[in-house]
Short mmCIF file of C-alpha atoms in Angstrom, two decimals:
data_model
loop_
_atom_site.label_atom_id
_atom_site.label_comp_id
_atom_site.label_asym_id
_atom_site.label_seq_id
_atom_site.Cartn_x
_atom_site.Cartn_y
_atom_site.Cartn_z
CA MET A 1 -35.68 -0.80 -42.75
CA ARG A 2 -34.60 -2.99 -39.96
CA HIS A 3 -32.84 -5.35 -42.54
CA MET A 4 -31.16 -2.28 -44.03
CA GLN A 5 -29.76 -1.25 -40.59
CA GLN A 6 -28.71 -4.75 -39.85
CA LEU A 7 -26.80 -4.96 -43.21
CA LEU A 8 -25.30 -1.36 -42.59
CA ALA A 9 -24.09 -2.35 -39.15
CA LEU A 10 -22.46 -5.52 -40.53
CA PHE A 11 -20.69 -3.23 -43.34
CA VAL A 12 -19.48 -0.94 -40.57
CA ALA A 13 -18.32 -3.84 -38.57
CA ILE A 14 -16.47 -5.21 -41.62
CA ALA A 15 -14.70 -1.77 -42.29
CA LEU A 16 -13.52 -1.71 -38.70
CA THR A 17 -12.07 -5.10 -38.92
CA VAL A 18 -9.63 -4.18 -41.56
CA GLN A 19 -7.39 -2.26 -39.14
CA PRO A 20 -8.46 -3.50 -35.71
CA ALA A 21 -5.03 -3.35 -34.29
CA ALA A 22 -4.93 0.31 -34.57
CA ALA A 23 -7.71 0.67 -32.01
CA GLN A 24 -6.34 -2.06 -29.68
CA SER A 25 -3.31 -2.26 -27.45
CA ILE A 26 -0.18 -4.14 -28.61
CA LEU A 27 1.63 -5.77 -25.98
CA ARG A 28 5.32 -6.08 -26.47
CA ASP A 29 7.63 -8.37 -24.43
CA ALA A 30 10.94 -9.76 -25.31
CA GLU A 31 10.33 -13.30 -23.82
CA THR A 32 6.83 -13.58 -25.39
CA GLU A 33 8.01 -12.59 -28.82
CA ALA A 34 10.97 -15.03 -28.78
CA LEU A 35 8.48 -17.76 -27.77
CA PHE A 36 6.15 -16.67 -30.56
CA ASP A 37 8.90 -16.85 -33.14
CA ASP A 38 10.05 -20.28 -32.04
CA MET A 39 6.52 -21.75 -31.97
CA SER A 40 5.55 -20.23 -35.34
CA GLU A 41 8.88 -20.58 -37.38
CA PRO A 42 8.26 -24.33 -38.62
CA LEU A 43 4.69 -23.35 -39.50
CA ILE A 44 5.69 -20.26 -41.37
CA ARG A 45 8.17 -22.22 -43.42
CA ALA A 46 5.63 -24.98 -44.10
CA ALA A 47 3.33 -22.21 -45.37
CA GLY A 48 6.12 -21.14 -47.89
CA LEU A 49 6.79 -17.87 -46.26
CA ASP A 50 9.97 -16.30 -44.87
CA PRO A 51 9.84 -16.04 -40.97
CA ARG A 52 11.75 -12.73 -41.15
CA ASN A 53 8.72 -11.33 -42.97
CA VAL A 54 5.96 -12.67 -40.64
CA ASP A 55 5.02 -11.13 -37.32
CA ILE A 56 3.09 -12.68 -34.51
CA ILE A 57 1.66 -9.88 -32.50
CA LEU A 58 0.10 -9.96 -29.10
CA ILE A 59 -3.09 -7.68 -28.40
CA GLY A 60 -4.06 -6.79 -24.91
CA ASP A 61 -7.81 -8.04 -25.20
CA LYS A 62 -9.46 -10.51 -22.92
CA SER A 63 -11.59 -12.05 -25.68
CA ILE A 64 -10.69 -15.32 -27.22
CA ASN A 65 -9.65 -14.27 -30.70
CA ALA A 66 -6.90 -14.18 -33.27
CA PHE A 67 -7.02 -12.53 -36.77
CA VAL A 68 -4.92 -11.05 -39.71
CA ALA A 69 -5.34 -7.53 -40.86
CA GLY A 70 -3.27 -7.15 -43.96
CA GLY A 71 0.37 -7.98 -44.79
CA GLN A 72 1.99 -10.96 -43.13
CA ALA A 73 0.96 -10.42 -39.60
CA VAL A 74 -0.92 -12.56 -37.14
CA TYR A 75 -2.58 -10.87 -34.14
CA ILE A 76 -3.35 -12.93 -31.08
CA HIS A 77 -5.49 -11.75 -28.27
CA SER A 78 -4.18 -12.17 -24.76
CA GLY A 79 -7.52 -13.89 -23.82
CA LEU A 80 -6.64 -16.65 -26.27
CA ILE A 81 -3.33 -17.33 -24.59
CA GLU A 82 -4.99 -17.46 -21.15
CA ALA A 83 -7.59 -19.80 -22.49
CA ALA A 84 -5.17 -22.15 -24.28
CA ASP A 85 -3.88 -25.06 -22.19
CA ASN A 86 -0.81 -25.64 -24.05
CA ALA A 87 1.48 -24.42 -26.74
CA ASN A 88 0.10 -26.89 -29.28
CA GLU A 89 -3.44 -25.20 -29.14
CA VAL A 90 -1.77 -21.81 -29.98
CA GLN A 91 0.22 -23.43 -32.76
CA GLY A 92 -3.09 -24.70 -34.24
CA VAL A 93 -4.62 -21.31 -34.05
CA ILE A 94 -1.34 -19.79 -35.70
CA ALA A 95 -1.51 -22.47 -38.54
CA HIS A 96 -5.23 -21.35 -39.33
CA GLU A 97 -4.31 -17.68 -39.42
CA LEU A 98 -1.37 -18.37 -41.63
CA GLY A 99 -3.90 -20.00 -44.00
CA HIS A 100 -5.70 -16.58 -44.18
CA VAL A 101 -2.28 -14.85 -44.95
CA VAL A 102 -1.35 -17.27 -47.83
CA GLY A 103 -4.91 -17.30 -49.03
CA GLY A 104 -4.78 -13.45 -49.43
CA HIS A 105 -8.22 -13.46 -47.46
CA VAL A 106 -7.79 -9.84 -46.16
CA ILE A 107 -7.31 -8.53 -49.63
CA ARG A 108 -10.14 -10.82 -51.09
CA HIS A 109 -12.36 -9.82 -48.13
CA SER A 110 -13.22 -6.71 -50.09
CA ASP A 111 -14.51 -8.71 -52.92
CA GLY A 112 -17.11 -10.35 -50.80
CA VAL A 113 -18.15 -6.95 -49.48
CA LYS A 114 -18.33 -5.61 -53.03
CA GLN A 115 -20.59 -8.48 -54.18
CA ALA A 116 -22.89 -7.82 -51.10
CA THR A 117 -22.86 -4.20 -51.77
CA GLY A 118 -23.83 -4.62 -55.31
CA ILE A 119 -26.80 -6.67 -54.34
CA THR A 120 -27.87 -4.01 -51.78
CA LEU A 121 -27.59 -1.22 -54.29
CA LEU A 122 -29.52 -3.06 -56.96
CA SER A 123 -32.28 -3.77 -54.42
CA LEU A 124 -32.36 -0.18 -53.52
CA VAL A 125 -32.80 1.01 -57.08
CA LEU A 126 -35.50 -1.62 -57.92
CA GLY A 127 -37.30 -0.94 -54.62
CA ALA A 128 -37.37 2.72 -55.07
CA ALA A 129 -38.63 2.21 -58.65
CA ALA A 130 -41.37 0.04 -57.34
CA ILE A 131 -42.38 2.70 -54.57
CA ALA A 132 -42.25 5.43 -57.32
CA ALA A 133 -44.74 3.35 -59.34
CA GLY A 134 -47.09 3.15 -56.43
CA ALA A 135 -46.37 -0.29 -55.08
CA GLY A 136 -45.03 0.67 -51.71
CA GLU A 137 -45.24 -2.80 -50.02
CA ALA A 138 -43.66 -4.51 -53.15
CA GLY A 139 -40.92 -1.91 -53.00
CA MET A 140 -40.19 -2.52 -49.33
CA GLY A 141 -40.32 -6.28 -50.12
CA ILE A 142 -37.63 -5.88 -52.63
CA PHE A 143 -35.56 -3.71 -50.22
CA ALA A 144 -35.76 -6.57 -47.56
CA ALA A 145 -35.16 -9.49 -49.91
CA GLY A 146 -32.14 -7.68 -51.55
CA GLN A 147 -30.50 -6.93 -48.11
CA GLN A 148 -31.03 -10.49 -46.92
CA ALA A 149 -29.55 -11.71 -50.16
CA ALA A 150 -26.61 -9.34 -49.63
CA LEU A 151 -26.08 -10.56 -46.03
CA GLY A 152 -26.33 -14.30 -47.07
CA LYS A 153 -23.76 -13.64 -50.00
CA TYR A 154 -21.25 -12.02 -47.63
CA LEU A 155 -21.60 -14.59 -44.86
CA ALA A 156 -21.29 -17.53 -47.36
CA PHE A 157 -18.04 -15.79 -48.65
CA SER A 158 -16.70 -15.52 -45.18
CA ARG A 159 -17.42 -19.11 -44.27
CA VAL A 160 -15.53 -20.32 -47.40
CA GLN A 161 -12.47 -18.46 -46.32
CA GLU A 162 -12.66 -19.90 -42.87
CA SER A 163 -13.06 -23.35 -44.16
CA SER A 164 -10.11 -22.75 -46.59
CA ALA A 165 -7.92 -21.64 -43.78
CA ASP A 166 -8.94 -24.63 -41.64
CA ILE A 167 -7.56 -26.95 -44.19
CA ALA A 168 -4.39 -25.01 -45.05
CA GLY A 169 -3.70 -24.72 -41.38
CA ALA A 170 -3.94 -28.48 -41.26
CA ASP A 171 -1.59 -28.93 -44.04
CA TYR A 172 0.92 -26.50 -42.44
CA LEU A 173 0.79 -28.49 -39.07
CA SER A 174 1.43 -31.73 -41.06
CA LYS A 175 4.32 -30.45 -43.02
CA ALA A 176 5.99 -29.06 -39.87
CA GLY A 177 5.52 -32.33 -38.06
CA ILE A 178 3.14 -30.74 -35.53
CA SER A 179 0.18 -32.60 -33.99
CA GLY A 180 -3.22 -31.42 -34.81
CA ARG A 181 -4.53 -32.47 -31.37
CA GLY A 182 -4.03 -28.90 -30.10
CA SER A 183 -6.12 -27.48 -32.98
CA LEU A 184 -9.01 -29.91 -32.39
CA ALA A 185 -8.88 -29.30 -28.55
CA PHE A 186 -9.23 -25.41 -29.19
CA PHE A 187 -12.22 -25.98 -31.52
CA LYS A 188 -13.76 -27.94 -28.77
CA LYS A 189 -13.27 -25.04 -26.50
CA LEU A 190 -15.04 -22.79 -28.93
CA GLN A 191 -17.69 -25.30 -29.33
CA ASN A 192 -18.37 -25.46 -25.47
CA LEU A 193 -18.39 -21.58 -25.69
CA GLU A 194 -21.13 -21.85 -28.38
CA PHE A 195 -23.08 -24.28 -26.15
CA ARG A 196 -22.92 -21.84 -23.18
CA LEU A 197 -23.98 -18.94 -25.35
CA ALA A 198 -26.94 -21.11 -26.56
CA ILE A 199 -25.92 -20.76 -30.14
CA PRO A 200 -28.10 -23.06 -32.39
CA GLN A 201 -26.12 -25.97 -33.70
CA ASP A 202 -28.18 -26.95 -36.70
CA ASP A 203 -27.12 -24.41 -39.25
CA SER A 204 -24.29 -22.04 -39.61
CA TYR A 205 -26.13 -20.08 -42.51
CA ASP A 206 -26.22 -16.75 -40.63
CA ARG A 207 -22.59 -16.92 -39.29
CA THR A 208 -19.42 -15.62 -40.59
CA HIS A 209 -17.59 -18.86 -39.39
CA PRO A 210 -18.79 -22.49 -39.64
CA LEU A 211 -19.97 -24.03 -36.46
CA SER A 212 -17.19 -25.41 -34.51
CA GLY A 213 -18.83 -28.88 -34.64
CA GLU A 214 -18.87 -28.73 -38.31
CA ARG A 215 -15.05 -27.77 -38.36
CA ILE A 216 -14.12 -30.58 -35.77
CA SER A 217 -16.16 -33.22 -37.97
CA VAL A 218 -14.09 -31.97 -41.07
CA LEU A 219 -10.73 -31.83 -39.48
CA GLN A 220 -10.79 -34.76 -36.99
CA ASP A 221 -10.49 -37.34 -39.82
CA VAL A 222 -7.58 -35.17 -41.43
CA TYR A 223 -5.74 -34.81 -38.24
CA GLU A 224 -6.16 -38.45 -37.02
CA LYS A 225 -4.73 -39.88 -40.30
CA ASP A 226 -1.81 -37.54 -40.21
CA PRO A 227 1.63 -39.05 -39.33
CA ALA A 228 2.18 -36.10 -36.93
CA TRP A 229 -0.88 -36.87 -34.89
CA ASP A 230 1.12 -38.55 -32.28
CA ALA A 231 3.89 -36.08 -32.24
CA SER A 232 4.61 -34.45 -28.79
CA THR A 233 5.41 -30.96 -28.19
CA ASP A 234 9.07 -30.14 -27.10
CA PRO A 235 9.03 -30.05 -23.30
CA ALA A 236 11.42 -27.04 -23.29
CA LEU A 237 8.79 -25.14 -25.65
CA GLU A 238 5.91 -26.07 -23.46
CA LYS A 239 7.75 -24.96 -20.26
CA ARG A 240 8.50 -21.56 -21.93
CA PHE A 241 4.72 -21.21 -22.97
CA GLN A 242 3.42 -21.97 -19.46
CA ARG A 243 5.86 -19.40 -18.15
CA VAL A 244 4.66 -16.82 -20.60
CA LYS A 245 1.04 -17.66 -19.87
CA ALA A 246 1.54 -17.01 -16.17
CA LYS A 247 3.58 -13.89 -16.76
CA LEU A 248 0.96 -12.54 -19.08
CA LYS A 249 -1.81 -13.35 -16.54
CA GLY A 250 0.11 -11.37 -13.94
CA PHE A 251 0.54 -8.55 -16.28
CA VAL A 252 -3.03 -8.23 -17.64
CA ASP A 253 -5.39 -9.52 -14.99
CA GLU A 254 -6.33 -7.77 -11.85
CA PRO A 255 -4.02 -8.45 -8.97
CA THR A 256 -6.62 -9.86 -6.75
CA ALA A 257 -7.44 -12.44 -9.50
CA THR A 258 -3.82 -13.36 -10.09
CA LEU A 259 -3.15 -13.70 -6.41
CA ARG A 260 -6.37 -15.82 -6.09
CA ASP A 261 -5.01 -18.15 -8.95
CA TYR A 262 -1.53 -18.06 -7.68
CA PRO A 263 -1.64 -18.13 -3.82
CA GLU A 264 1.65 -17.38 -1.90
CA TYR A 265 1.96 -21.23 -0.84
CA LYS A 266 2.60 -22.12 -4.50
CA THR A 267 6.26 -22.04 -5.40
CA SER A 268 6.42 -23.02 -9.03
CA ILE A 269 8.22 -20.72 -11.51
CA GLN A 270 4.78 -19.75 -12.92
CA ALA A 271 3.45 -18.78 -9.52
CA HIS A 272 6.38 -16.58 -8.69
CA TYR A 273 6.27 -14.91 -12.05
CA ALA A 274 2.48 -14.18 -12.02
CA ARG A 275 2.77 -12.87 -8.46
CA ALA A 276 5.75 -10.62 -9.19
CA TYR A 277 3.71 -8.71 -11.77
CA ALA A 278 0.64 -8.75 -9.35
CA TRP A 279 2.57 -7.21 -6.44
CA HIS A 280 4.41 -4.73 -8.84
CA LYS A 281 1.05 -3.59 -10.14
CA SER A 282 -0.35 -3.32 -6.56
CA ALA A 283 2.64 -1.00 -5.61
CA TYR A 284 4.27 -3.57 -3.30
CA PRO A 285 7.82 -3.30 -4.70
CA ASP A 286 9.40 -5.40 -1.80
CA LYS A 287 7.14 -8.15 -2.34
CA ALA A 288 7.51 -8.05 -6.16
CA LEU A 289 11.41 -8.05 -5.57
CA ALA A 290 11.05 -11.07 -3.32
CA GLU A 291 9.31 -12.94 -6.13
CA ALA A 292 11.96 -11.87 -8.75
CA ASP A 293 14.72 -12.88 -6.22
CA ALA A 294 13.07 -16.36 -5.82
CA LEU A 295 13.08 -16.84 -9.64
CA LEU A 296 16.72 -15.86 -9.75
CA ALA A 297 17.52 -18.18 -7.06
CA VAL A 298 16.42 -20.86 -9.35
CA GLU A 299 17.87 -19.55 -12.58
CA PRO A 300 20.45 -16.81 -11.83
CA GLU A 301 21.39 -16.43 -15.53
CA ASP A 302 17.77 -16.11 -17.01
CA PRO A 303 17.81 -12.96 -18.82
CA TYR A 304 14.00 -12.57 -18.39
CA PHE A 305 14.15 -12.81 -14.77
CA LEU A 306 16.93 -10.24 -14.67
CA GLU A 307 14.93 -8.08 -16.77
CA LEU A 308 11.95 -8.39 -14.44
CA LYS A 309 14.11 -7.46 -11.37
CA GLY A 310 15.57 -4.47 -13.34
CA GLN A 311 12.12 -3.36 -14.31
CA ILE A 312 10.77 -3.45 -10.78
CA LEU A 313 13.64 -1.48 -9.44
CA LEU A 314 13.51 1.02 -12.17
CA GLU A 315 9.72 1.72 -11.87
CA SER A 316 9.99 1.76 -8.04
CA GLY A 317 12.40 4.76 -8.17
CA ARG A 318 15.65 2.92 -7.97
CA PRO A 319 17.20 3.31 -11.54
CA THR A 320 20.82 2.98 -10.33
CA ASP A 321 20.04 -0.41 -8.70
CA ALA A 322 18.30 -1.46 -11.87
CA LEU A 323 21.52 -0.98 -14.00
CA GLU A 324 23.23 -4.26 -13.05
CA PRO A 325 20.42 -6.79 -13.68
CA LEU A 326 19.39 -4.91 -16.84
CA ARG A 327 23.06 -4.79 -18.17
CA LYS A 328 23.39 -8.38 -17.68
CA ALA A 329 20.04 -9.17 -19.34
CA VAL A 330 21.21 -7.13 -22.31
CA TYR A 331 24.44 -9.07 -22.61
CA LEU A 332 22.65 -12.57 -22.24
CA THR A 333 20.12 -11.71 -25.07
CA ASN A 334 22.76 -10.19 -27.38
CA ASN A 335 21.30 -6.70 -27.15
CA GLN A 336 17.60 -7.64 -27.45
CA PRO A 337 16.13 -4.25 -28.34
CA LEU A 338 13.15 -4.23 -25.93
CA ILE A 339 15.45 -5.01 -23.02
CA ALA A 340 18.07 -2.60 -24.38
CA ALA A 341 15.45 0.02 -24.46
CA LEU A 342 14.63 -0.52 -20.84
CA PHE A 343 18.37 -0.45 -19.92
CA GLY A 344 18.78 2.68 -21.77
CA HIS A 345 15.71 4.16 -19.80
CA ALA A 346 17.34 3.26 -16.62
CA LEU A 347 20.69 4.89 -17.66
CA VAL A 348 18.75 8.13 -18.45
CA ALA A 349 16.66 7.85 -15.25
CA THR A 350 19.75 7.94 -13.08
CA GLU A 351 20.26 11.64 -14.19
CA ASP A 352 23.80 10.97 -13.95
CA LYS A 353 25.50 12.62 -17.04
CA SER A 354 28.29 10.06 -16.98
CA ASN A 355 25.68 7.38 -18.07
CA PHE A 356 24.30 9.41 -21.01
CA ASP A 357 27.00 8.38 -23.48
CA GLU A 358 26.40 4.58 -22.82
CA ALA A 359 22.59 5.34 -22.90
CA GLU A 360 22.81 7.01 -26.30
CA LYS A 361 24.96 3.94 -27.65
CA VAL A 362 22.45 1.34 -26.21
CA LEU A 363 19.22 3.31 -27.50
CA LYS A 364 20.78 3.77 -30.96
CA ALA A 365 21.57 0.02 -31.07
CA ALA A 366 17.97 -0.79 -30.00
CA VAL A 367 16.25 1.29 -32.53
CA SER A 368 18.57 -0.01 -35.25
CA LYS A 369 17.38 -3.50 -34.54
CA ASP A 370 13.75 -2.59 -33.93
CA ASN A 371 12.71 0.86 -35.09
CA ALA A 372 9.11 0.24 -34.30
CA ASN A 373 9.51 1.01 -30.51
CA PRO A 374 8.24 4.57 -29.76
CA PHE A 375 9.37 4.23 -26.18
CA ALA A 376 13.05 3.73 -27.30
CA TRP A 377 12.74 6.78 -29.70
CA TYR A 378 11.41 8.88 -26.83
CA GLN A 379 14.26 8.01 -24.63
CA LEU A 380 16.84 8.72 -27.30
CA GLY A 381 15.21 12.02 -27.74
CA VAL A 382 15.69 12.79 -24.18
CA ILE A 383 19.38 11.99 -24.51
CA TYR A 384 19.80 14.25 -27.36
CA SER A 385 17.97 17.08 -25.59
CA GLN A 386 20.12 16.63 -22.52
CA GLN A 387 23.30 16.83 -24.76
CA GLY A 388 21.84 20.07 -26.32
CA ASP A 389 21.29 18.34 -29.65
CA GLU A 390 17.74 19.81 -30.33
CA PRO A 391 17.47 19.06 -33.99
CA ARG A 392 18.19 15.27 -33.46
CA ALA A 393 15.85 15.28 -30.26
CA ARG A 394 13.17 16.54 -32.45
CA LEU A 395 13.85 13.99 -35.14
CA ALA A 396 13.73 11.25 -32.53
CA SER A 397 10.32 12.62 -31.45
CA ALA A 398 9.14 12.54 -35.04
CA GLU A 399 9.95 8.95 -35.22
CA GLY A 400 8.04 8.14 -32.18
CA PHE A 401 5.02 10.06 -33.19
CA VAL A 402 4.99 8.39 -36.58
CA LEU A 403 4.75 5.02 -34.71
CA GLN A 404 1.78 6.49 -32.44
CA ARG A 405 0.00 7.56 -35.73
CA ASN A 406 0.10 11.34 -34.61
CA ALA A 407 0.72 12.84 -38.02
CA PRO A 408 0.46 16.54 -36.81
CA LEU A 409 3.07 16.06 -34.11
CA ALA A 410 5.21 14.05 -36.38
CA LEU A 411 5.13 16.71 -38.97
CA ARG A 412 5.80 19.68 -36.69
CA ASN A 413 8.86 17.80 -35.02
CA ALA A 414 10.26 16.75 -38.43
CA GLN A 415 9.90 20.28 -39.83
CA THR A 416 11.70 21.69 -36.80
CA ALA A 417 14.38 19.00 -37.09
CA MET A 418 15.16 19.98 -40.62
CA LEU A 419 15.85 23.59 -39.71
CA GLY A 420 18.68 22.49 -37.51
CA LEU A 421 20.09 19.61 -39.31
CA PRO A 422 22.71 19.86 -42.23
CA GLU A 423 20.85 19.93 -45.46
CA GLY A 424 21.22 16.79 -47.40
CA SER A 425 22.65 14.77 -44.38
CA PRO A 426 21.16 11.18 -43.67
CA ASP A 427 19.13 12.70 -40.61
CA TRP A 428 18.00 15.55 -42.75
CA ILE A 429 16.74 13.26 -45.47
CA ARG A 430 15.03 11.10 -42.82
CA ALA A 431 13.42 14.21 -41.39
CA GLN A 432 12.24 15.11 -44.88
CA ASP A 433 10.65 11.71 -45.56
CA ILE A 434 8.78 11.77 -42.29
CA ALA A 435 7.49 15.43 -43.05
CA ILE A 436 6.26 14.32 -46.56
CA LEU A 437 4.40 11.25 -45.19
CA ALA A 438 3.02 13.11 -42.28
CA ARG A 439 1.70 15.94 -44.29
CA VAL A 440 -0.04 13.57 -46.71
CA ALA A 441 -1.71 11.92 -43.72
CA VAL A 442 -2.67 15.43 -42.15
CA GLU A 443 -4.30 16.34 -45.50
CA GLU A 444 -6.04 13.09 -45.67
CA ASN A 445 -7.53 13.54 -42.20
CA ARG A 446 -8.72 17.02 -43.19
CA LYS A 447 -10.53 15.69 -46.28
CA ARG A 448 -12.35 13.16 -44.24
CA ARG A 449 -13.72 15.79 -42.08
#
């Protein structure tokens, strides 16, 4: 029975990995997303995909991991960014994950599970028959052997997919003219982690992934022979990566850890950036603003430094003071939707009705460019409510609840919106669409119970 429990636990884990992002925190940041776009674009094109259809998504998780979970989306843990020394290492990870996307491995993942499940079910049937015939020990042996075979079948299937993604990733790096040095360096980091965890290095039979040493031995020869082996990373891209890495550390880590790694005598861009977030998280707005001003003294037209200053002012209860830097950041980024949503929030937070028309315009533009931002929809709903337009406020709330996967509230708000909107109008039709989809989700949830 212990083998059965192990196999059942594995299949439960497999089921959970199909949609892991739903249970984890997605971190959205304009600067980080722009960096990911530029780091990944040549690799996406090399993989034969359209960059407009592929998303690189940051997950707030300290573990060193990346994965795909259906569609054309690559999820990267914040811990992986923190562990990477340079942009090239992350590009190696992205190339590998794109190998899973192009290989359809998430879809084919279920094939491996089905094969293993088939073996398990057969062993259960044969084992039960043996027990019924009075051969109890033989029956339990069949159970155990069948479950072990199922586990081995699945693990072998998974290792083949990982090896395939490794080779595909190497091909994409080569076609994009990007060195494989970072990929090898990152695998060596994983190998060192295996050493620290005392993972046996003689056989990968009982693992979902090949041992890092096995992967290094296969890939090293491929990479070193590639014309791109000696290619260097664009210095501007590397500079941006180091900025984002420090910014992420300031945002994710405990302030004490950030301030330990970036003490106040350090005056680099990365140090000021990380400390600004650490002080802001610690509720020291004056110190956070001093760090933001230090950044702007070096690069006064940097939209992300302006965004940072506006965010600190807004979240410190000074929305009116936040308007100028945020308005300038929106202008410099050509209405980047995440920054625009923050600017719209600041306009709303002033509670000055003369700002509401501008807030509505800004927020409408933000959701038209990026409708997957529940915060922007919420702010737009606040504006509609302030204007007395309750049906559209309800529709905006419904949009936000859809993104938060809250089907009951999405349904309730969509139905209320339909009662006050002109029947057949675009907004009424959108509310109807949300209501239909939310009702289906609600019914499915009821059936699961």
